[in-house]
């Protein structure tokens, strides 16, 4: 899976399920601390953040359960653990805002995408989100279908 370019960013992994499962609130950008083989694996476009989440522990933000597979060309000695906790780099004020927002009932911190910015640094876009109920998901699907139908009607009628 090759990485796609988007407005000067090279998107590596996208959590498309997050927009379906959660009501997305405020978003943040964070740097990520990686080892050498993790960076090489990301440059190949290999990563999965679909099941991952972020947590605030020990005064910092951590990305948990993100899968960055091993870089096979490096051999066995220099490999990293694919699902290890990775520290996210943010300002203290942003961490404090995240902590306050996530401490509210039903709120969580979800990674939306993992990408390289134009300078070549790995970044993660995080969002404060609240889980959707089944009726919310149905409502969103109905709204999406109506917008699609409306666009068809406008296109056909001119």
PDB file of C-alpha atoms in Angstrom, residues 50-150:
ATOM      1  CA  UNK A  50      -7.519   1.565  12.893  1.00  0.00           C
ATOM      2  CA  UNK A  51      -7.533  -0.073  16.353  1.00  0.00           C
ATOM      3  CA  UNK A  52      -5.314   2.442  18.113  1.00  0.00           C
ATOM      4  CA  UNK A  53      -6.077   5.165  20.625  1.00  0.00           C
ATOM      5  CA  UNK A  54      -4.185   7.798  22.594  1.00  0.00           C
ATOM      6  CA  UNK A  55      -3.925   8.016  26.364  1.00  0.00           C
ATOM      7  CA  UNK A  56      -2.427  10.499  28.784  1.00  0.00           C
ATOM      8  CA  UNK A  57       0.007   8.792  31.170  1.00  0.00           C
ATOM      9  CA  UNK A  58       2.942  10.127  33.209  1.00  0.00           C
ATOM     10  CA  UNK A  59       2.359  13.695  32.046  1.00  0.00           C
ATOM     11  CA  UNK A  60       2.625  12.804  28.355  1.00  0.00           C
ATOM     12  CA  UNK A  61       0.466  11.548  25.527  1.00  0.00           C
ATOM     13  CA  UNK A  62       1.028   8.001  24.245  1.00  0.00           C
ATOM     14  CA  UNK A  63      -0.188   6.301  21.070  1.00  0.00           C
ATOM     15  CA  UNK A  64      -1.273   2.797  22.039  1.00  0.00           C
ATOM     16  CA  UNK A  65      -1.878  -0.241  19.818  1.00  0.00           C
ATOM     17  CA  UNK A  66      -0.754   1.372  16.549  1.00  0.00           C
ATOM     18  CA  UNK A  67       0.715  -1.243  14.235  1.00  0.00           C
ATOM     19  CA  UNK A  68       3.899  -0.330  12.381  1.00  0.00           C
ATOM     20  CA  UNK A  69       5.202  -3.613  10.924  1.00  0.00           C
ATOM     21  CA  UNK A  70       8.849  -4.615  11.071  1.00  0.00           C
ATOM     22  CA  UNK A  71      11.204  -3.408   8.349  1.00  0.00           C
ATOM     23  CA  UNK A  72      12.369  -6.711   6.918  1.00  0.00           C
ATOM     24  CA  UNK A  73      15.486  -5.369   5.156  1.00  0.00           C
ATOM     25  CA  UNK A  74      17.061  -4.402   8.489  1.00  0.00           C
ATOM     26  CA  UNK A  75      17.600  -7.956   9.739  1.00  0.00           C
ATOM     27  CA  UNK A  76      16.600  -9.323  13.125  1.00  0.00           C
ATOM     28  CA  UNK A  77      18.953  -7.390  15.386  1.00  0.00           C
ATOM     29  CA  UNK A  78      17.671  -3.844  14.759  1.00  0.00           C
ATOM     30  CA  UNK A  79      13.926  -4.583  14.684  1.00  0.00           C
ATOM     31  CA  UNK A  80      11.279  -2.801  16.728  1.00  0.00           C
ATOM     32  CA  UNK A  81       8.161  -4.179  18.377  1.00  0.00           C
ATOM     33  CA  UNK A  82       5.239  -3.546  15.961  1.00  0.00           C
ATOM     34  CA  UNK A  83       2.583  -2.629  18.580  1.00  0.00           C
ATOM     35  CA  UNK A  84       4.668  -0.830  21.198  1.00  0.00           C
ATOM     36  CA  UNK A  85       3.522   2.354  22.976  1.00  0.00           C
ATOM     37  CA  UNK A  86       4.832   5.430  21.171  1.00  0.00           C
ATOM     38  CA  UNK A  87       5.233   8.816  22.805  1.00  0.00           C
ATOM     39  CA  UNK A  88       3.507  11.748  21.122  1.00  0.00           C
ATOM     40  CA  UNK A  89       5.119  15.186  21.206  1.00  0.00           C
ATOM     41  CA  UNK A  90       2.807  18.041  22.179  1.00  0.00           C
ATOM     42  CA  UNK A  91       2.971  21.295  24.125  1.00  0.00           C
ATOM     43  CA  UNK A  92       2.016  21.143  27.801  1.00  0.00           C
ATOM     44  CA  UNK A  93      -0.995  23.397  27.233  1.00  0.00           C
ATOM     45  CA  UNK A  94      -2.297  21.077  24.516  1.00  0.00           C
ATOM     46  CA  UNK A  95      -1.757  18.043  26.744  1.00  0.00           C
ATOM     47  CA  UNK A  96      -3.666  19.775  29.526  1.00  0.00           C
ATOM     48  CA  UNK A  97      -6.560  20.575  27.148  1.00  0.00           C
ATOM     49  CA  UNK A  98      -6.612  16.954  25.989  1.00  0.00           C
ATOM     50  CA  UNK A  99      -6.590  15.706  29.578  1.00  0.00           C
ATOM     51  CA  UNK A 100      -9.535  17.951  30.529  1.00  0.00           C
ATOM     52  CA  UNK A 101     -11.501  16.976  27.407  1.00  0.00           C
ATOM     53  CA  UNK A 102     -10.849  13.240  27.785  1.00  0.00           C
ATOM     54  CA  UNK A 103     -11.677  13.216  31.494  1.00  0.00           C
ATOM     55  CA  UNK A 104     -15.271  14.141  30.659  1.00  0.00           C
ATOM     56  CA  UNK A 105     -17.561  11.138  30.549  1.00  0.00           C
ATOM     57  CA  UNK A 106     -17.730   9.375  27.194  1.00  0.00           C
ATOM     58  CA  UNK A 107     -14.846  11.290  25.592  1.00  0.00           C
ATOM     59  CA  UNK A 108     -11.747   9.633  24.176  1.00  0.00           C
ATOM     60  CA  UNK A 109      -8.670  10.592  22.154  1.00  0.00           C
ATOM     61  CA  UNK A 110      -8.649   8.962  18.723  1.00  0.00           C
ATOM     62  CA  UNK A 111      -5.906   9.154  16.059  1.00  0.00           C
ATOM     63  CA  UNK A 112      -7.385  10.150  12.691  1.00  0.00           C
ATOM     64  CA  UNK A 113      -4.339   9.897  10.444  1.00  0.00           C
ATOM     65  CA  UNK A 114      -0.606   9.300  10.423  1.00  0.00           C
ATOM     66  CA  UNK A 115       1.368  11.289   7.853  1.00  0.00           C
ATOM     67  CA  UNK A 116       4.637  12.950   6.883  1.00  0.00           C
ATOM     68  CA  UNK A 117       4.472  16.740   6.774  1.00  0.00           C
ATOM     69  CA  UNK A 118       6.219  18.651   3.926  1.00  0.00           C
ATOM     70  CA  UNK A 119       9.440  18.810   5.983  1.00  0.00           C
ATOM     71  CA  UNK A 120       9.496  15.001   6.230  1.00  0.00           C
ATOM     72  CA  UNK A 121       8.547  14.671   9.910  1.00  0.00           C
ATOM     73  CA  UNK A 122       6.092  11.993  11.028  1.00  0.00           C
ATOM     74  CA  UNK A 123       2.932  13.476  12.543  1.00  0.00           C
ATOM     75  CA  UNK A 124      -0.324  12.160  13.980  1.00  0.00           C
ATOM     76  CA  UNK A 125      -3.655  14.003  13.798  1.00  0.00           C
ATOM     77  CA  UNK A 126      -5.580  13.376  17.029  1.00  0.00           C
ATOM     78  CA  UNK A 127      -9.192  14.185  17.800  1.00  0.00           C
ATOM     79  CA  UNK A 128     -11.217  14.403  20.973  1.00  0.00           C
ATOM     80  CA  UNK A 129     -14.236  12.253  20.189  1.00  0.00           C
ATOM     81  CA  UNK A 130     -17.376  10.857  21.747  1.00  0.00           C
ATOM     82  CA  UNK A 131     -18.724   7.433  20.840  1.00  0.00           C
ATOM     83  CA  UNK A 132     -21.850   7.392  18.685  1.00  0.00           C
ATOM     84  CA  UNK A 133     -24.941   5.395  19.512  1.00  0.00           C
ATOM     85  CA  UNK A 134     -26.616   3.209  16.886  1.00  0.00           C
ATOM     86  CA  UNK A 135     -29.333   5.777  16.145  1.00  0.00           C
ATOM     87  CA  UNK A 136     -26.666   8.456  15.538  1.00  0.00           C
ATOM     88  CA  UNK A 137     -24.967   6.210  12.992  1.00  0.00           C
ATOM     89  CA  UNK A 138     -28.290   5.584  11.241  1.00  0.00           C
ATOM     90  CA  UNK A 139     -29.031   9.304  11.190  1.00  0.00           C
ATOM     91  CA  UNK A 140     -25.642  10.055   9.648  1.00  0.00           C
ATOM     92  CA  UNK A 141     -26.160   7.361   7.001  1.00  0.00           C
ATOM     93  CA  UNK A 142     -29.600   8.761   6.144  1.00  0.00           C
ATOM     94  CA  UNK A 143     -28.167  12.286   5.894  1.00  0.00           C
ATOM     95  CA  UNK A 144     -25.324  11.065   3.665  1.00  0.00           C
ATOM     96  CA  UNK A 145     -27.788   9.212   1.393  1.00  0.00           C
ATOM     97  CA  UNK A 146     -30.028  12.284   1.142  1.00  0.00           C
ATOM     98  CA  UNK A 147     -27.089  14.521   0.216  1.00  0.00           C
ATOM     99  CA  UNK A 148     -26.042  12.042  -2.457  1.00  0.00           C
ATOM    100  CA  UNK A 149     -29.602  11.890  -3.845  1.00  0.00           C
ATOM    101  CA  UNK A 150     -29.869  15.697  -3.748  1.00  0.00           C
TER     102      UNK A 150
END
